[in-house]
Coordinates of C-alpha atoms and ligand atoms in Angstrom, one line a residue:
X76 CA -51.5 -67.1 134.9
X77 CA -47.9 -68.2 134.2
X78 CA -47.0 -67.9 130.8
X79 CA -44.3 -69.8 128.9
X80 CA -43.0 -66.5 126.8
X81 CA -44.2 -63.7 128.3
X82 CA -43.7 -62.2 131.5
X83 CA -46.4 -60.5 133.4
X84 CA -46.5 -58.1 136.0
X85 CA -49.5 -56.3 137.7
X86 CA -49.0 -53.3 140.1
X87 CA -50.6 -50.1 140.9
X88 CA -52.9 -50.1 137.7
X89 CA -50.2 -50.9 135.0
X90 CA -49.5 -54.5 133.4
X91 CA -46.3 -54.5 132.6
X92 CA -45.6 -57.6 129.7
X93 CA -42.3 -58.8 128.8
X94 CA -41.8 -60.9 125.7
X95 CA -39.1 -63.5 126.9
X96 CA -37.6 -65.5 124.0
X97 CA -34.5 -64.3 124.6
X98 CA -32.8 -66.8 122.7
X99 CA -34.5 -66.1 119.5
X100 CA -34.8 -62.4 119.9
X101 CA -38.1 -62.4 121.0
X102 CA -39.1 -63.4 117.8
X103 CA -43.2 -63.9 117.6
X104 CA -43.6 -67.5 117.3
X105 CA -47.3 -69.3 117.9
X106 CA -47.1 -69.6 121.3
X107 CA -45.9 -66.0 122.2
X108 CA -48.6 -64.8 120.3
X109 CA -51.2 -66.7 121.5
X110 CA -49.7 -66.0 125.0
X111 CA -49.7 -62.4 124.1
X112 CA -53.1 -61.8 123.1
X113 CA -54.3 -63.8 126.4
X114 CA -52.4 -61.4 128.2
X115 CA -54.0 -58.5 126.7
X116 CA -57.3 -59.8 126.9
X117 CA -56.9 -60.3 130.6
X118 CA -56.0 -57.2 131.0
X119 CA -58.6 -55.9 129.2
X120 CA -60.7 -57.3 131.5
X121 CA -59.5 -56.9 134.8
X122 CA -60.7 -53.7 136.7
X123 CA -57.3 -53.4 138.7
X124 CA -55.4 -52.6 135.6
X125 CA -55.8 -48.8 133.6
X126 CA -52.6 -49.3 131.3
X127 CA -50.5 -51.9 129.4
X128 CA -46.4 -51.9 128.7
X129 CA -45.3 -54.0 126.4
X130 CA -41.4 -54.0 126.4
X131 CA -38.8 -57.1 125.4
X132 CA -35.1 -57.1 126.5
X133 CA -32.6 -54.6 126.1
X134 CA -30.9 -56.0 122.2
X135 CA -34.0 -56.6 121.3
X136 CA -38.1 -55.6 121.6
X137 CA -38.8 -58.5 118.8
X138 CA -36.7 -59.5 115.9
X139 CA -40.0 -60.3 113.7
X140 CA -42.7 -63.4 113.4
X141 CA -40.3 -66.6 113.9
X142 CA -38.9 -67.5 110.5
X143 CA -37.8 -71.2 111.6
X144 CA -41.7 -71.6 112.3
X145 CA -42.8 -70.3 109.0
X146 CA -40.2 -71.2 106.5
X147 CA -41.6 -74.5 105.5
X148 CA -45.0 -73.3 105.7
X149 CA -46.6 -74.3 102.0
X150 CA -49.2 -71.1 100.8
X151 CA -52.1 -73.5 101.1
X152 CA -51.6 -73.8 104.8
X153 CA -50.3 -69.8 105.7
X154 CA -53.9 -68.9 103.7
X155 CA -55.8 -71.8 105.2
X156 CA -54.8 -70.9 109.1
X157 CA -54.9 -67.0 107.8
X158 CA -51.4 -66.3 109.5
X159 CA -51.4 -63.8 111.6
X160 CA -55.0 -62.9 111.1
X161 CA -56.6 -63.8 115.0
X162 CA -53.2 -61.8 116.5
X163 CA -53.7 -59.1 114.7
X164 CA -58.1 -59.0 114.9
X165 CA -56.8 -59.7 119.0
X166 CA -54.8 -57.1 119.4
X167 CA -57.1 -54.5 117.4
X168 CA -59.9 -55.4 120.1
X169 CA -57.8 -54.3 123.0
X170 CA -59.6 -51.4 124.3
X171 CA -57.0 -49.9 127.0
X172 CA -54.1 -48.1 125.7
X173 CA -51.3 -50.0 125.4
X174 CA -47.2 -48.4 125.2
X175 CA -44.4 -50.3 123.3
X176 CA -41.2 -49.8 125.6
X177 CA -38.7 -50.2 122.7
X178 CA -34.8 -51.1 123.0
X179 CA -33.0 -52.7 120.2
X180 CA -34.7 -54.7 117.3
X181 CA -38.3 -54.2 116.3
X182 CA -38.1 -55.6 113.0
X183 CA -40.8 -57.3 111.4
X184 CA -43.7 -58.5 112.8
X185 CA -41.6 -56.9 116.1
X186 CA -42.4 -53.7 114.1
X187 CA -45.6 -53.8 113.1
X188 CA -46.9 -55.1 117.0
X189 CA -44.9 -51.9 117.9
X190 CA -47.2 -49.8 116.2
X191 CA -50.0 -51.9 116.9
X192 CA -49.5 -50.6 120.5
X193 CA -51.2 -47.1 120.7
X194 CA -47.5 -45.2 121.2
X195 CA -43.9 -46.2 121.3
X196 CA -41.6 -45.0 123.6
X197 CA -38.1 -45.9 122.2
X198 CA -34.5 -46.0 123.8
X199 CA -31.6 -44.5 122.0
X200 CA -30.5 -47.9 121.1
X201 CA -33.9 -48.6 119.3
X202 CA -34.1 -49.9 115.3
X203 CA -37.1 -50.2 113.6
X204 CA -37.2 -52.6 110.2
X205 CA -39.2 -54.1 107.9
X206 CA -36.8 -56.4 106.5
X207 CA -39.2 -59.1 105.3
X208 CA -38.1 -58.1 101.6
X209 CA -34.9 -60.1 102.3
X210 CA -37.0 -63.0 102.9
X211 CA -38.6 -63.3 100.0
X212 CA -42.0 -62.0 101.0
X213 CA -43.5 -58.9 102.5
X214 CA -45.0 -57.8 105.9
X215 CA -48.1 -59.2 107.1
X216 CA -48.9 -57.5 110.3
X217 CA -49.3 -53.9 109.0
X218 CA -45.5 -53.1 107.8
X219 CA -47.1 -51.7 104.1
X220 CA -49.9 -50.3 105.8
X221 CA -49.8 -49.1 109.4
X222 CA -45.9 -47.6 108.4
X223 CA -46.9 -45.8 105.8
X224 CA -49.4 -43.7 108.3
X225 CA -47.0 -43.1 110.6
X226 CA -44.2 -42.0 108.4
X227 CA -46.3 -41.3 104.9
X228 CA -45.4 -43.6 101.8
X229 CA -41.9 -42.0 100.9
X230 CA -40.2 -43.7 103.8
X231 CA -42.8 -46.3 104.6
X232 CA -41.6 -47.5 100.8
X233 CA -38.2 -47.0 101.3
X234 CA -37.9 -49.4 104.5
X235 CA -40.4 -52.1 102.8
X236 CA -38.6 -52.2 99.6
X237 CA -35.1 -52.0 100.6
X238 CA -35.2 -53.6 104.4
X239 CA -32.8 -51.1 105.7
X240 CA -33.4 -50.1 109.6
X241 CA -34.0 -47.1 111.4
X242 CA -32.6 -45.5 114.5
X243 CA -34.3 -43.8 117.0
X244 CA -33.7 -40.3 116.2
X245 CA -35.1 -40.7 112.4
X246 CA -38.0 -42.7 114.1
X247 CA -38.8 -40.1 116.0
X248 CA -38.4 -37.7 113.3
X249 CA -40.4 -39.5 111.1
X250 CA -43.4 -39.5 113.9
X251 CA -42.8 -43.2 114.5
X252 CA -41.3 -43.1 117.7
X253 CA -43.6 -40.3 120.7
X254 CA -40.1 -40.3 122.6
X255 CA -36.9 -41.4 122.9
X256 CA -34.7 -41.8 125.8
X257 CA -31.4 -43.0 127.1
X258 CA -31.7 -46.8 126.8
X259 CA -31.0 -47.1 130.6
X260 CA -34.1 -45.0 131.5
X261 CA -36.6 -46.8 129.2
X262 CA -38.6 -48.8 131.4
X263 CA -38.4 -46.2 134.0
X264 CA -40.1 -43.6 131.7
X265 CA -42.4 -45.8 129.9
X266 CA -43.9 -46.9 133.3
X267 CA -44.1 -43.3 134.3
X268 CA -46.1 -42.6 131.3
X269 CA -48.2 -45.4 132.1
X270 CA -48.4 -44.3 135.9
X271 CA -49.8 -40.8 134.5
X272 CA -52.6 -42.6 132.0
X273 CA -53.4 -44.8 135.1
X274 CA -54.0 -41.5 137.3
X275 CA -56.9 -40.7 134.7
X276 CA -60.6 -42.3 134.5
X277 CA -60.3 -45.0 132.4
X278 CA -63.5 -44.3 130.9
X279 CA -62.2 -41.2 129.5
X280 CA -58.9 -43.2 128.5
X281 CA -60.5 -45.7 126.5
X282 CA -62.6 -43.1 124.8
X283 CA -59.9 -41.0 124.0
X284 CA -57.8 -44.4 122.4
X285 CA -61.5 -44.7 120.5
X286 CA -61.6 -41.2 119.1
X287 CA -58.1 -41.6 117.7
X288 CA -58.3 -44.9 116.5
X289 CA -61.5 -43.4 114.6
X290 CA -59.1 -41.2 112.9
X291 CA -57.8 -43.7 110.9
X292 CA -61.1 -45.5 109.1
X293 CA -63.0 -42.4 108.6
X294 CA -63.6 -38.8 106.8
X295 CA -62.6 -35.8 109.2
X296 CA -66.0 -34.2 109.1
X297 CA -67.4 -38.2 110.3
X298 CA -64.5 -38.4 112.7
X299 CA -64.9 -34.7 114.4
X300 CA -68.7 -35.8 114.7
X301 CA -67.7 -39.4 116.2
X302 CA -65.6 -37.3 119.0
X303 CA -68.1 -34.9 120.0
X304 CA -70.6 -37.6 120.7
X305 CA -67.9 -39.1 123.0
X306 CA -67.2 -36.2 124.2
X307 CA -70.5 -35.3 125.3
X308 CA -71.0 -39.0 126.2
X309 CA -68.3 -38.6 129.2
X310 CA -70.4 -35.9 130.7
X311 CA -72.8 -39.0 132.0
X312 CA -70.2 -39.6 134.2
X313 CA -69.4 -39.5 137.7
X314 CA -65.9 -39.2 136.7
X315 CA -66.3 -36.1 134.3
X316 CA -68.0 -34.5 137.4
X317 CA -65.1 -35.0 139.5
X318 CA -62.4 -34.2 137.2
X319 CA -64.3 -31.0 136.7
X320 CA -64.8 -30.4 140.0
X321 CA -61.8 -31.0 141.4
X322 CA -60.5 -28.5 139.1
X323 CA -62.7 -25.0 140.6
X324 CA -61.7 -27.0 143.4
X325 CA -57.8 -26.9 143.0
X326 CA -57.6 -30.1 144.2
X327 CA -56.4 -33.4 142.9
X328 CA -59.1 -35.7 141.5
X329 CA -60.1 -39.0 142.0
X330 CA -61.2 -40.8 139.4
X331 CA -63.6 -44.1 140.0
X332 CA -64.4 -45.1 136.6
X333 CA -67.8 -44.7 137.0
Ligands
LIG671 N1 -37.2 -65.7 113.8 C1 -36.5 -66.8 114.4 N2 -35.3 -66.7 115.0 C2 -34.7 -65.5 115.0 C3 -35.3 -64.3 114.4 C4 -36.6 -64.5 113.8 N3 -37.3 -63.5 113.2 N4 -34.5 -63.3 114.6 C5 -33.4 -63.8 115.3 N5 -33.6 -65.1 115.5 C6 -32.7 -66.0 116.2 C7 -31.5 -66.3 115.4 O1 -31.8 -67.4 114.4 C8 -30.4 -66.7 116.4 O2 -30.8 -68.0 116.8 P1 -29.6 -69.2 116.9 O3 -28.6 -68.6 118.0 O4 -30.3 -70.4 117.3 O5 -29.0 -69.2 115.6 C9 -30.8 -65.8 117.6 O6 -32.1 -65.3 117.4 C10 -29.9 -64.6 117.6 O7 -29.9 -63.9 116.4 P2 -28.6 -63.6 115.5 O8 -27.5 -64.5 115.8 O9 -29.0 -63.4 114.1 O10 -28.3 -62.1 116.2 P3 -27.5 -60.9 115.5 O11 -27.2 -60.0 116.7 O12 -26.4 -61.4 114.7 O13 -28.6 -60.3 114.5 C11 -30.7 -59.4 113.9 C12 -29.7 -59.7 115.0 C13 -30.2 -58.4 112.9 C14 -32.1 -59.0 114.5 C15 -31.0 -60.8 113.1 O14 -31.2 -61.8 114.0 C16 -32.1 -60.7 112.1 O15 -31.9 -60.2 111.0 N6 -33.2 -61.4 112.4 C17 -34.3 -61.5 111.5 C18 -35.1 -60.2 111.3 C19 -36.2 -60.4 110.3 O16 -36.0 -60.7 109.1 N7 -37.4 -60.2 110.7 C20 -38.6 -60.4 109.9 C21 -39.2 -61.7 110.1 S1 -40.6 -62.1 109.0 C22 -41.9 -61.3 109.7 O17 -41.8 -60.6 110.7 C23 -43.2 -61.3 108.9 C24 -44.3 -60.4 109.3 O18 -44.4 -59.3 108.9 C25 -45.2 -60.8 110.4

């Protein structure tokens, strides 16, 4: 399907997504987002692809939600639509992992759909923001809440409160960021990471997004239980057989998602 803001790209197992609002910085307006969770959805569902990128353009991932579409926005009618509410429920539901290939801005809702993905690969050029304190308003994607569990409250405060950005390196310090690289290699490393979850059975990859995931809404005693189950789950598999196998084996394996 041919998409007004995005652009999409299917090959060898990875669906490669490109926000493309390069005039406003890709910033997250209606359509892209609406665009964007289609695309995910798709992919969700299509058997050809294992992995999701999501990149933007090299100055900038996404510079936030669009502020020219929200500025005259009255409170009844943000509450009444619940802004932001079915992208964010959307992009929750996506069950395959997903990487965020960041160079330049991710401020904002840019940001928070950054660490909505399940890990973000950054370039050296990368800066991460919640600057929505400057606005007038707050985040409302996950910038108080999904920040503060990457980088605990002390600097999840700091960059909500004052609006100031971070680089790369104190993203990846902070555990925000898995890796960074030289902006010039981004897309070829984020696509090799993706060409490496792609390799595996995607039954085992969704379960393993699922068991972290759980890490986040439950006790650790609930949540070691929860993976175990999974865990022994996967050996109903063709694919744990074959992974297993292949290992006494020393051969490669072939997974068939079954
Ligand atoms: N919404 C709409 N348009 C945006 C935008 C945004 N979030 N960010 C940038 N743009 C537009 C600019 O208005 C400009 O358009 P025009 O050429 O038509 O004027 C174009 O993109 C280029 O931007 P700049 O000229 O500002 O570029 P710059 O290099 O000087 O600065 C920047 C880059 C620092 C990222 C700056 O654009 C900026 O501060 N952007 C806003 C960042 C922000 O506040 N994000 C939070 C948005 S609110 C939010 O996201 C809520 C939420 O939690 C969901």
């Amino acid at each position: 399907m041919a998409y007004e803001t995005l652009i999409v790209e299917i090959e060898d197992h990875i669906c490669l997504i490109k926000l493309n609002r390069p005039d406003a910085l890709n910033a997250l307006n209606t359509k892209l987002l609406a665009e964007l969770c289609d695309a995910l959805e798709s992919a969700d569902k299509n058997d050809k692809v294992r992995c999701v990128v999501i990149t933007g353009s090299e100055k900038a991932f996404a510079a936030g939600a669009d502020i020219k579409e929200m500025s005259s926005k009255s409170y009844v009618e943000v509450f009444m639509e619940d802004l932001f509410a079915d992208a964010s429920n959307r992009l929750m539901g996506i069950r395959k992992p997903i990487i965020a290939a960041v160079s330049g801005y991710a401020l904002g809702g840019g940001c928070e759909l950054a660490m909505a993905c399940d890990f973000i690969i950054a370039g050296d050029n990368a800066k991460f923001g919640q600057p929505e304190i400057n606005l007038g308003v707050i985040a409302g994607m996950g910038g108080s809440q999904r920040l503060t569990r990457y980088v605990g409250k002390s600097k999840a405060m700091d960059m909500n409160l004052t609006g100031r950005f971070m680089d790369a390196e104190e993203a990846e310090r902070a555990g925000l960021v898995s890796r960074i690289v030289p902006a010039k290699k981004l897309m070829d490393e984020a696509m090799g990471a993706a060409a490496k979850i792609a390799e595996k059975s995607t039954i085992s990859t969704l379960a393993a997004k699922e068991a972290v995931n759980r890490s986040y809404e439950t006790t650790l005693t609930e949540g070691l239980k929860y993976e175990r189950r999974l865990f022994h789950a996967l050996f109903a598999t063709d694919d744990q057989k074959e992974g297993m196998g292949a290992f006494l084996e020393k051969r490669e394996a072939q997974f068939r998602d079954r």
